[in-house]
PDB file of C-alpha atoms in Angstrom:
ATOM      1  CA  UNK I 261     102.003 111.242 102.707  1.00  0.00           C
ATOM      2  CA  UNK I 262     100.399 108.784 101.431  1.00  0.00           C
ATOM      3  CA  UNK I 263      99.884 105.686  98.370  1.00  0.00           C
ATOM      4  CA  UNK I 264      97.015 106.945  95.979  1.00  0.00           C
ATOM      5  CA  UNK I 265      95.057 105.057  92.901  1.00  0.00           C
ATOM      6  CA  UNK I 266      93.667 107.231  89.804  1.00  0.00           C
ATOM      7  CA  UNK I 267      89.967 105.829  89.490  1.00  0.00           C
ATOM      8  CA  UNK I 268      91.736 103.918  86.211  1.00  0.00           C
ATOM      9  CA  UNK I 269      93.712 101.870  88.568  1.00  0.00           C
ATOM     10  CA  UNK I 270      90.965 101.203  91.279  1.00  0.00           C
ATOM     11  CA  UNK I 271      89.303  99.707  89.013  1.00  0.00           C
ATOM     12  CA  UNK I 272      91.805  97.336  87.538  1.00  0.00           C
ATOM     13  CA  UNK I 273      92.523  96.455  91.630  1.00  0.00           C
ATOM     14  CA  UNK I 274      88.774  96.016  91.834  1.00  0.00           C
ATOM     15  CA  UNK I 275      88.460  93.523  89.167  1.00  0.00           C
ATOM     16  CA  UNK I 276      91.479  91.165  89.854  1.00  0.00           C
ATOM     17  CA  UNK I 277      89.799  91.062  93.415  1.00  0.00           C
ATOM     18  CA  UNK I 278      86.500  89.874  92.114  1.00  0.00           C
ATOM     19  CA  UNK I 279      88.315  87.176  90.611  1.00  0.00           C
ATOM     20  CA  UNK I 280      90.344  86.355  93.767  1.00  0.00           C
ATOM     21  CA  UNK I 281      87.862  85.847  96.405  1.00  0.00           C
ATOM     22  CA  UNK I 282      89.415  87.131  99.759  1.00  0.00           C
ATOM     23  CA  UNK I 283      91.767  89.664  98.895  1.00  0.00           C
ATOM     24  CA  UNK I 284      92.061  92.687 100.967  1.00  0.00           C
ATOM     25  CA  UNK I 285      93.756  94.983  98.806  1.00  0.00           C
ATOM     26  CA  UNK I 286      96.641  95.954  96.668  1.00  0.00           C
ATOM     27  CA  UNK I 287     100.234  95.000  98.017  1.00  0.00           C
ATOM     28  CA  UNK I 288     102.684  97.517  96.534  1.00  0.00           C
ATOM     29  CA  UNK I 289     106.062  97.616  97.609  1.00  0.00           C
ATOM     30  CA  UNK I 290     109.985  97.239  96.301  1.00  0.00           C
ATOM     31  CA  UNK I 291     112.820  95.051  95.485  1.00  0.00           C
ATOM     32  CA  UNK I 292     116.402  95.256  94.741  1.00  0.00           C
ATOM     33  CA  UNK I 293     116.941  95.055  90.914  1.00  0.00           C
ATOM     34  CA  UNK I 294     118.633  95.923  88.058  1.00  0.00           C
ATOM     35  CA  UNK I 295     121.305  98.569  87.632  1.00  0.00           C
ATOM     36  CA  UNK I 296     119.558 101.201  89.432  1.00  0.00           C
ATOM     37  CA  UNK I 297     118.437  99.872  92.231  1.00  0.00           C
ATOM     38  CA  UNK I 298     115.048  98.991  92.855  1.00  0.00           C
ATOM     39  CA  UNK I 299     112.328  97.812  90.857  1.00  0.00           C
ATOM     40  CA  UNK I 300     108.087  97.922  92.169  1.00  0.00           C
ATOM     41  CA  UNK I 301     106.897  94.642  93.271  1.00  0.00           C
ATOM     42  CA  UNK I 302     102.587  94.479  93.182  1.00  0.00           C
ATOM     43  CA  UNK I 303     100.491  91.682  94.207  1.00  0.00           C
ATOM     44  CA  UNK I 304      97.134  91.346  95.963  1.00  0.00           C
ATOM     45  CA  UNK I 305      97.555  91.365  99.373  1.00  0.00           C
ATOM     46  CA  UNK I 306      95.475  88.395 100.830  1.00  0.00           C
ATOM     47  CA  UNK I 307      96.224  89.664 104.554  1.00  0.00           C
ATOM     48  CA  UNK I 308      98.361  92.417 106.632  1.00  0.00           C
ATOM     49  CA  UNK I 309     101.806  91.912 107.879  1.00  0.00           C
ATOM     50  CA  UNK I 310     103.542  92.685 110.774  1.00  0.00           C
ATOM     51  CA  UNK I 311     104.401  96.491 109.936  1.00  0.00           C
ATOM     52  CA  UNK I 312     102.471  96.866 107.339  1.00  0.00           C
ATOM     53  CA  UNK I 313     101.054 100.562 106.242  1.00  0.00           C
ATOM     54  CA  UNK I 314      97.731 100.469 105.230  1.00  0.00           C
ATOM     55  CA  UNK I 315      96.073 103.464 102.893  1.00  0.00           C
ATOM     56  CA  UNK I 316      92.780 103.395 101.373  1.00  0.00           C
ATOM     57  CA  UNK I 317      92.089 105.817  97.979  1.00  0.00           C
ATOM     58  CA  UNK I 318      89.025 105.102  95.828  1.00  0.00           C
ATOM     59  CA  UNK I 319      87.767 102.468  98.491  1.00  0.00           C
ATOM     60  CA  UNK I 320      90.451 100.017  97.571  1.00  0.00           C
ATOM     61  CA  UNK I 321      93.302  99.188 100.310  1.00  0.00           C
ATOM     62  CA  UNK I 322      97.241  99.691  99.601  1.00  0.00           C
ATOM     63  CA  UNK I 323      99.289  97.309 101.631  1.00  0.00           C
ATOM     64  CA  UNK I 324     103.347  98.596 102.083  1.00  0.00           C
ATOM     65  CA  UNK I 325     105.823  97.231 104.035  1.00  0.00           C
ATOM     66  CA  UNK I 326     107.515  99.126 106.265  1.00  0.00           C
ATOM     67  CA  UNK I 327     111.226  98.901 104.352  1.00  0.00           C
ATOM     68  CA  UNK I 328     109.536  99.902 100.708  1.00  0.00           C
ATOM     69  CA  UNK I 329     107.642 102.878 102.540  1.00  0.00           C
ATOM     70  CA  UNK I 330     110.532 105.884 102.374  1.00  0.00           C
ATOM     71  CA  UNK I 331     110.969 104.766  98.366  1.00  0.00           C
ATOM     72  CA  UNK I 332     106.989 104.602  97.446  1.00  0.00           C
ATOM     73  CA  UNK I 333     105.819 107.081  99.969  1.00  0.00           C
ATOM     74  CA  UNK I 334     103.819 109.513  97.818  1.00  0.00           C
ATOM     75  CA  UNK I 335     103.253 107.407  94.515  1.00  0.00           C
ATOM     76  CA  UNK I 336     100.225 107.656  92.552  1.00  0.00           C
ATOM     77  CA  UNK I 337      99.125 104.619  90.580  1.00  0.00           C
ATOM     78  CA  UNK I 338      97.649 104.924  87.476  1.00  0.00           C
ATOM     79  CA  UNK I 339      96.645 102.010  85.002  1.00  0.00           C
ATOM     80  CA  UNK I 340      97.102 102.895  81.014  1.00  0.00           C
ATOM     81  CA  UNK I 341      95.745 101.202  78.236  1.00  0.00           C
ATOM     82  CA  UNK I 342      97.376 101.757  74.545  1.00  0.00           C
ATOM     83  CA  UNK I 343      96.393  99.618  71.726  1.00  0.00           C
ATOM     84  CA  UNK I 344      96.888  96.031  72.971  1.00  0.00           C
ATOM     85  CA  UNK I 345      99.102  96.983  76.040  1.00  0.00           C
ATOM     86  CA  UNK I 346      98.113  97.669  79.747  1.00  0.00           C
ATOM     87  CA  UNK I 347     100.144  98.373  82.284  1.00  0.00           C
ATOM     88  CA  UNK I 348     100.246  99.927  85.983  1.00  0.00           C
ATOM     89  CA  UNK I 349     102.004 103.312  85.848  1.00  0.00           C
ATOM     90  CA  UNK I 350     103.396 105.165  88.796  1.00  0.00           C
ATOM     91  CA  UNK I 351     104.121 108.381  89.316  1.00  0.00           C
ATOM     92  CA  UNK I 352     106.859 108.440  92.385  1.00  0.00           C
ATOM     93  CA  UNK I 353     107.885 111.898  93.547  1.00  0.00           C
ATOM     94  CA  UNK I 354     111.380 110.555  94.964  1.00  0.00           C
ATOM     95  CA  UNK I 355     112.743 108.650  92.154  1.00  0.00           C
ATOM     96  CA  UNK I 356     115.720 110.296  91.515  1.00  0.00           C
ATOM     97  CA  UNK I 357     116.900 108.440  88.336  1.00  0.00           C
ATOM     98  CA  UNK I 358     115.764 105.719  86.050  1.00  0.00           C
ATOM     99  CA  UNK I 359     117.372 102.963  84.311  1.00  0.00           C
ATOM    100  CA  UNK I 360     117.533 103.077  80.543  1.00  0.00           C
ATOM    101  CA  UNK I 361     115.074 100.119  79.958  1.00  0.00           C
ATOM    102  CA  UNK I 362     113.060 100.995  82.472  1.00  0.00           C
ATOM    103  CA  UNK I 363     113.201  98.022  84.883  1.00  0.00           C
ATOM    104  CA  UNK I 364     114.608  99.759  88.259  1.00  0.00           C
ATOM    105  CA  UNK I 365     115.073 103.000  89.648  1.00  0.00           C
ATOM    106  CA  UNK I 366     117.012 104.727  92.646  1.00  0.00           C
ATOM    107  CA  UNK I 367     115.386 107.162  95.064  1.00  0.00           C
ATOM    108  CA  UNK I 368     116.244 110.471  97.337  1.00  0.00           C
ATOM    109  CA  UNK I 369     115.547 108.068 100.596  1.00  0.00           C
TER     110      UNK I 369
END
């Protein structure tokens, strides 16, 4: 499978690397949190780490680490904007179940 950015989203990456000179991409990945589990960690990724999977959608790289990979593998990142709010939105095929608030989530893997 694979990481993939609407054209919404691309964008958004695309801009906060204009204003960070030497970026290579997106770093998306996970961290223990909250009462479910896990909660999405992103960043720009300013080079590649040991074991780091690399995918490309829309021409912009997506950095993972090899121990977020089985819970992101197969997201879809989307960036919404509603009224004054904006916000990165993904769409992860193996969450499983959510916390209330909406901080952390568990996963099939």
């Amino acid at each position: 499978m694979a990481i993939t950015l609407t054209p919404a989203a691309a964008n958004r990456i695309r801009s906060y690397q204009a204003d960070s000179p030497g970026t290579l991409g997106l770093r998306f990945g996970v961290r223990k949190s909250g009462c479910t589990g896990f909660a999405y960690v992103i960043d720009m990724a300013s080079e590649a780490g040991p074991g780091d999977h690399v995918f490309e959608s829309a021409g912009v790289k997506v950095f993972v680490d090899a121990a977020s990979l089985p819970q992101v593998d197969g997201t879809e990142i989307d960036f919404a904007s509603q009224g004054l709010n904006q916000q990165f939105v993904f769409r992860n095929p193996n969450v499983e179940d959510a916390c209330g608030c909406g901080e952390s989530f568990s996963t099939k893997a």
